[in-house]
Coordinates of C-alpha atoms and ligand atoms in Angstrom, one line a residue:
X1 CA 41.9 -49.1 83.0
X2 CA 39.5 -46.7 84.8
X3 CA 36.9 -44.7 82.9
X4 CA 38.2 -41.8 80.6
X5 CA 36.9 -38.6 82.1
X6 CA 35.1 -36.9 79.1
X7 CA 34.0 -33.3 78.6
X8 CA 31.7 -32.3 75.7
X9 CA 32.0 -28.9 73.9
X10 CA 29.3 -27.7 71.9
X11 CA 25.9 -29.0 73.5
X12 CA 23.5 -29.1 70.4
X13 CA 21.6 -31.4 68.4
X14 CA 24.1 -34.2 67.8
X15 CA 25.2 -34.2 71.3
X16 CA 21.6 -34.8 72.6
X17 CA 20.7 -37.2 69.6
X18 CA 23.6 -39.2 69.9
X19 CA 26.4 -38.5 72.2
X20 CA 24.7 -38.5 75.3
X21 CA 22.8 -41.8 75.1
X22 CA 26.0 -43.5 73.8
X23 CA 28.3 -42.0 76.7
X24 CA 25.6 -43.1 79.1
X25 CA 25.8 -46.7 78.0
X26 CA 29.8 -46.9 77.8
X27 CA 31.7 -48.3 80.5
X28 CA 34.7 -46.7 79.2
X29 CA 33.8 -43.0 79.3
X30 CA 32.6 -41.0 82.4
X31 CA 31.1 -37.5 81.4
X32 CA 32.4 -35.1 83.8
X33 CA 31.8 -31.8 82.4
X34 CA 30.3 -29.7 79.3
X35 CA 31.4 -26.4 77.8
X36 CA 28.8 -24.5 75.6
X37 CA 27.4 -21.0 75.6
X38 CA 23.9 -22.1 76.2
X39 CA 23.5 -25.8 76.1
X40 CA 24.0 -27.8 79.5
X41 CA 23.2 -31.6 80.5
X42 CA 21.2 -32.1 83.5
X43 CA 23.4 -33.3 86.6
X44 CA 26.9 -32.2 84.7
X45 CA 28.9 -29.4 85.6
X46 CA 28.5 -26.8 82.9
X47 CA 31.1 -24.1 81.9
X48 CA 30.8 -21.3 79.2
X49 CA 33.9 -22.0 77.4
X50 CA 36.6 -24.9 77.1
X51 CA 39.1 -22.8 78.9
X52 CA 36.8 -22.4 81.8
X53 CA 36.2 -26.1 81.7
X54 CA 39.7 -27.4 81.9
X55 CA 40.8 -24.8 84.4
X56 CA 37.7 -25.9 86.7
X57 CA 38.1 -29.8 86.0
X58 CA 41.5 -30.7 85.5
X59 CA 40.6 -34.4 85.7
X60 CA 39.1 -34.2 81.9
X61 CA 41.3 -36.6 80.2
X62 CA 39.3 -36.1 76.7
X63 CA 37.2 -34.0 75.0
X64 CA 34.4 -34.3 72.4
X65 CA 34.1 -31.3 70.1
X66 CA 30.8 -31.2 68.6
X67 CA 30.3 -27.4 67.7
X68 CA 29.9 -26.6 63.8
X69 CA 33.3 -27.3 61.9
X70 CA 34.0 -23.4 61.4
X71 CA 34.3 -23.0 65.1
X72 CA 36.2 -26.2 66.0
X73 CA 40.0 -25.6 65.5
X74 CA 40.6 -23.1 68.4
X75 CA 39.0 -25.6 71.1
X76 CA 40.8 -28.6 69.4
X77 CA 44.1 -26.8 69.6
X78 CA 43.6 -25.7 73.4
X79 CA 42.5 -29.2 74.3
X80 CA 45.3 -31.1 72.5
X81 CA 48.0 -28.3 74.0
X82 CA 46.5 -29.1 77.3
X83 CA 47.5 -32.8 77.0
X84 CA 43.8 -33.8 76.4
X85 CA 42.6 -36.6 73.7
X86 CA 40.2 -35.2 71.2
X87 CA 37.2 -36.7 69.3
X88 CA 36.3 -34.5 66.4
X89 CA 32.7 -34.7 65.1
X90 CA 32.7 -34.7 61.3
X91 CA 33.9 -33.1 59.4
X92 CA 37.0 -32.7 61.4
X93 CA 37.5 -29.3 60.4
X94 CA 36.9 -26.4 58.2
X95 CA 40.2 -26.6 56.2
X96 CA 42.8 -29.6 55.3
X97 CA 45.6 -27.3 56.7
X98 CA 44.0 -27.0 60.2
X99 CA 43.5 -30.6 60.4
X100 CA 47.1 -31.3 59.6
X101 CA 47.9 -28.7 62.2
X102 CA 46.0 -30.6 64.8
X103 CA 47.7 -34.0 63.9
X104 CA 51.1 -32.3 64.5
X105 CA 50.0 -30.9 67.6
X106 CA 48.6 -34.3 68.9
X107 CA 51.6 -35.9 67.9
X108 CA 54.1 -33.6 69.5
X109 CA 51.8 -33.6 72.8
X110 CA 51.6 -37.3 72.8
X111 CA 47.8 -37.5 72.8
X112 CA 45.1 -39.2 70.8
X113 CA 43.2 -37.1 68.1
X114 CA 40.1 -39.0 66.3
X115 CA 38.6 -37.5 63.3
X116 CA 35.3 -39.5 63.5
X117 CA 33.3 -40.6 60.5
X118 CA 30.1 -41.7 61.9
X119 CA 28.8 -43.3 58.6
X120 CA 31.7 -45.6 58.4
X121 CA 30.3 -47.5 61.2
X122 CA 26.8 -48.2 59.7
X123 CA 26.1 -51.8 60.0
X124 CA 26.4 -53.0 56.5
X125 CA 29.4 -50.9 55.6
X126 CA 31.8 -53.6 56.3
X127 CA 29.9 -56.4 54.6
X128 CA 29.8 -53.9 51.4
X129 CA 33.6 -53.6 51.7
X130 CA 34.1 -57.3 51.8
X131 CA 31.7 -57.8 48.9
X132 CA 33.5 -55.2 46.9
X133 CA 37.0 -56.6 47.6
X134 CA 35.8 -60.1 46.2
X135 CA 34.7 -58.9 42.9
X136 CA 35.4 -56.4 39.9
X137 CA 33.7 -53.0 40.1
X138 CA 32.5 -51.3 36.7
X139 CA 31.0 -48.2 38.0
X140 CA 29.4 -46.4 41.2
X141 CA 26.5 -44.3 41.6
X142 CA 26.2 -42.3 44.9
X143 CA 22.7 -40.9 45.5
X144 CA 22.3 -38.6 48.9
X145 CA 19.0 -36.8 48.6
X146 CA 17.4 -35.5 51.7
X147 CA 15.2 -32.7 53.0
X148 CA 17.3 -29.9 54.5
X149 CA 14.3 -28.1 56.3
X150 CA 13.5 -31.5 58.2
X151 CA 17.2 -32.3 59.3
X152 CA 19.0 -28.9 59.7
X153 CA 15.9 -26.6 61.0
X154 CA 17.4 -23.2 61.8
X155 CA 21.0 -23.9 61.5
X156 CA 22.4 -21.0 59.9
X157 CA 26.0 -22.4 59.9
X158 CA 25.8 -24.7 57.5
X159 CA 24.7 -22.0 55.0
X160 CA 27.8 -19.8 55.9
X161 CA 31.2 -20.2 54.3
X162 CA 32.7 -23.3 55.8
X163 CA 29.3 -24.9 56.8
X164 CA 29.7 -27.1 53.6
X165 CA 26.1 -26.7 52.9
X166 CA 24.9 -30.1 51.0
X167 CA 28.3 -31.5 51.7
X168 CA 27.5 -31.7 55.5
X169 CA 25.4 -35.0 54.7
X170 CA 27.2 -35.7 51.6
X171 CA 30.7 -36.1 53.3
X172 CA 29.0 -38.9 55.0
X173 CA 28.5 -40.7 51.6
X174 CA 31.9 -39.8 50.7
X175 CA 33.6 -41.3 54.1
X176 CA 31.6 -44.6 53.3
X177 CA 32.8 -44.4 49.6
X178 CA 36.4 -43.8 50.5
X179 CA 36.2 -46.7 53.0
X180 CA 34.6 -49.5 51.0
X181 CA 36.6 -49.1 47.5
X182 CA 39.5 -51.0 47.1
X183 CA 41.5 -48.1 45.3
X184 CA 41.3 -44.4 45.8
X185 CA 39.4 -42.1 43.2
X186 CA 39.5 -38.3 42.3
X187 CA 37.0 -35.9 41.2
X188 CA 37.3 -35.1 37.5
X189 CA 34.3 -32.7 37.2
X190 CA 31.9 -31.1 39.6
X191 CA 28.8 -28.7 39.8
X192 CA 27.9 -26.9 42.8
X193 CA 24.3 -25.1 43.0
X194 CA 24.4 -22.4 45.4
X195 CA 21.1 -20.4 46.7
X196 CA 21.5 -16.7 45.6
X197 CA 21.5 -15.8 49.2
X198 CA 23.8 -18.6 50.7
X199 CA 27.4 -19.0 50.9
X200 CA 27.3 -22.9 50.6
X201 CA 25.7 -25.0 48.0
X202 CA 22.4 -26.9 48.4
X203 CA 23.1 -29.4 45.8
X204 CA 26.1 -31.1 44.1
X205 CA 26.9 -33.4 41.2
X206 CA 30.5 -35.0 41.2
X207 CA 32.2 -37.2 38.7
X208 CA 35.2 -39.1 40.0
X209 CA 37.6 -41.9 38.4
X210 CA 40.2 -44.0 39.8
X211 CA 43.5 -45.0 38.0
X212 CA 41.7 -47.7 36.3
X213 CA 39.2 -45.4 34.9
X214 CA 36.1 -46.7 36.8
X215 CA 33.5 -44.3 36.9
X216 CA 31.8 -42.8 40.0
X217 CA 28.8 -40.4 39.7
X218 CA 27.5 -38.7 42.9
X219 CA 24.3 -36.5 43.2
X220 CA 23.7 -34.6 46.5
X221 CA 20.6 -32.9 47.0
X222 CA 19.0 -30.9 49.8
X223 CA 15.6 -30.2 48.3
X224 CA 14.3 -33.7 48.5
X225 CA 10.9 -34.0 50.2
X226 CA 9.0 -37.2 50.7
X227 CA 10.9 -40.1 50.4
X228 CA 14.8 -39.7 51.6
X229 CA 17.5 -41.3 49.6
X230 CA 20.9 -42.4 51.1
X231 CA 21.9 -45.0 48.5
X232 CA 25.5 -46.2 47.1
X233 CA 24.8 -48.4 44.1
X234 CA 27.8 -50.5 42.5
X235 CA 27.6 -52.5 39.2
X236 CA 30.0 -55.2 39.6
X237 CA 31.1 -58.4 38.0
X238 CA 29.2 -60.3 40.6
X239 CA 26.0 -58.3 40.0
X240 CA 24.6 -54.9 41.5
X241 CA 25.1 -54.1 45.0
X242 CA 23.0 -51.6 46.6
X243 CA 24.3 -50.2 49.9
X244 CA 21.0 -48.3 51.0
X245 CA 19.8 -46.0 53.9
X246 CA 23.0 -44.6 54.7
X247 CA 24.9 -47.8 55.1
X248 CA 22.0 -49.6 57.1
X249 CA 21.2 -52.2 54.5
X250 CA 23.0 -54.0 51.7
X251 CA 21.4 -55.9 48.7
X252 CA 23.1 -58.1 46.0
X253 CA 21.0 -58.3 42.8
X254 CA 17.8 -57.4 44.6
X255 CA 18.1 -59.7 47.6
X256 CA 18.5 -58.2 50.8
X257 CA 21.8 -59.8 52.5
X258 CA 22.8 -57.8 55.5
X259 CA 20.3 -55.7 57.7
X260 CA 21.0 -54.8 61.5
X261 CA 20.1 -51.8 63.7
X262 CA 22.7 -49.0 63.8
X263 CA 25.1 -48.4 66.6
X264 CA 27.2 -45.7 64.9
X265 CA 27.8 -43.6 67.9
X266 CA 28.6 -46.4 70.3
X267 CA 30.9 -47.8 68.0
X268 CA 32.6 -44.3 67.6
X269 CA 33.3 -44.1 71.4
X270 CA 34.6 -47.7 71.4
X271 CA 37.0 -46.5 68.7
X272 CA 38.0 -43.7 70.7
X273 CA 38.6 -45.4 73.8
X274 CA 40.8 -47.9 71.7
X275 CA 43.0 -45.3 70.3
X276 CA 43.5 -43.6 73.6
X277 CA 44.5 -46.9 75.2
X278 CA 47.0 -47.9 72.1
X279 CA 48.3 -44.3 72.3
X280 CA 47.5 -43.7 68.4
X281 CA 45.6 -41.4 66.7
X282 CA 43.0 -41.8 63.7
X283 CA 42.7 -39.2 61.3
X284 CA 41.7 -39.9 57.7
X285 CA 41.0 -36.5 55.8
X286 CA 40.0 -38.4 52.4
X287 CA 36.5 -37.5 52.7
X288 CA 37.3 -33.7 53.4
X289 CA 40.0 -33.8 50.6
X290 CA 37.1 -34.7 48.1
X291 CA 34.9 -31.7 49.3
X292 CA 37.9 -29.6 49.0
X293 CA 38.5 -30.7 45.4
X294 CA 34.8 -30.4 44.7
X295 CA 35.2 -26.7 45.5
X296 CA 38.5 -26.3 43.8
X297 CA 37.1 -27.8 40.6
X298 CA 33.3 -27.4 40.7
X299 CA 31.4 -25.0 38.3
X300 CA 29.2 -22.7 40.4
X301 CA 25.6 -22.5 39.5
X302 CA 23.5 -19.9 41.2
X303 CA 19.7 -21.2 42.0
X304 CA 16.8 -19.8 43.8
X305 CA 17.3 -18.2 47.2
X306 CA 16.7 -20.6 50.2
X307 CA 14.5 -19.6 53.3
X308 CA 14.0 -21.9 56.1
Ligands
LIG1 P1 24.3 -27.5 66.2 O1 23.2 -28.0 67.1 O2 23.6 -26.3 65.5 O3 25.5 -27.1 67.0 C1 26.2 -27.5 68.2 C2 26.3 -26.6 69.3 O4 27.6 -26.0 68.6 C3 25.2 -25.7 69.4 O5 24.1 -25.8 70.1 C4 26.1 -24.4 69.9 O6 26.2 -24.6 71.3 C5 27.4 -24.5 69.5 N1 27.7 -23.6 68.4 C6 27.0 -23.0 67.5 N2 27.5 -22.1 66.8 C7 28.6 -22.0 67.3 C8 29.8 -20.9 67.3 N3 29.6 -20.1 66.3 N4 30.7 -21.1 68.0 C9 30.8 -21.7 68.8 N5 29.7 -22.9 69.1 C10 28.9 -22.7 68.2 O7 24.7 -28.7 65.3 P2 24.6 -30.3 65.2 O8 23.7 -30.7 64.3 O9 24.9 -30.6 66.7 O10 26.0 -30.3 64.5 C11 27.4 -30.2 65.1 C12 28.5 -31.0 64.3 O11 27.8 -32.5 64.4 C13 28.6 -30.8 62.7 O12 29.7 -30.8 62.4 C14 27.5 -31.9 62.2 O13 28.0 -32.2 60.7 C15 27.8 -33.0 63.1 N6 26.6 -33.9 63.0 C16 25.5 -33.7 63.2 C17 24.5 -34.7 62.9 C18 23.1 -34.0 63.1 O14 22.3 -34.9 62.7 N7 22.8 -32.8 63.4 C19 24.9 -35.8 62.8 C20 26.1 -36.3 62.6 C21 27.2 -35.3 62.9 P3 26.1 -23.3 72.3 O15 25.4 -22.1 71.7 O16 25.7 -23.8 73.6 O17 27.4 -22.9 72.6

């Protein structure tokens, strides 16, 4: 199969950090155009909007949509309606309903829709899943604490409604948890902390259980300075499992059993090529559904104003 001609929409931080290096190394994708109001990529034809790009470069087969989630639906609908395959950055949309609408459009047009969850491709995630499948889980603790000023400087959209606030990183934890646990779980109680000048939370505490009453406790906090923590800890019949550093390292009973360099975005592009070739879509909304449930069920606590 010849390379898939790709257009990127929303050239910003994640495109520069991850998409461009991964596409450059991929034999399956050829970057032929970008659409962004300000961002451009050296040597690649640049357009201001997806409509302009699709008109000017009809050979585009697929698009990666990398703008903030609140502004993604229109572009996704435009691309799918034009018969293009679509890669959605995480989270796949601002609402569950719009993602369902995109799934229906992709199916009707016979093109592939990929709701990407990069953290699921962290190296120790599959070994963690295999370990948990081999034992009985007693409880799970998720600790996702990072410094928003370091990771999201000057990003106004994350503080606006639909920007998800601390769930922007927290949904990465949820994408791993929903992948590695053998049974689905649901939120029973939540507290969301909103800075008094923001429409999205800076911290959240979530309690889940599954049908067997197995408890899951998650703490997301964006006010962490110093050491950053992205850990999932499971107490099991076979001992304590720690999936650390965002899914990079797996320890069982204090012994490091798996650690490899991360290749999340190259793996995402392999998966995108695979679903295009097989004529399928890959859209799992479970992580976004938990976030929606947290907003449905969560108590709202107002905390001190946040200034970047
Ligand atoms: P970003 O740099 O703030 O935004 C990406 C680009 O989207 C911007 O450069 C901008 O390009 C465009 N954009 C911004 N606001 C827009 C608006 N109102 N309407 C249309 N386009 C707009 O964000 P990012 O960090 O790359 O994150 C984008 C997505 O990737 C998010 O969903 C995020 O969760 C996900 N992601 C981010 C990271 C990370 O480390 N940053 C990691 C994994 C996933 P123009 O001004 O040129 O149009």
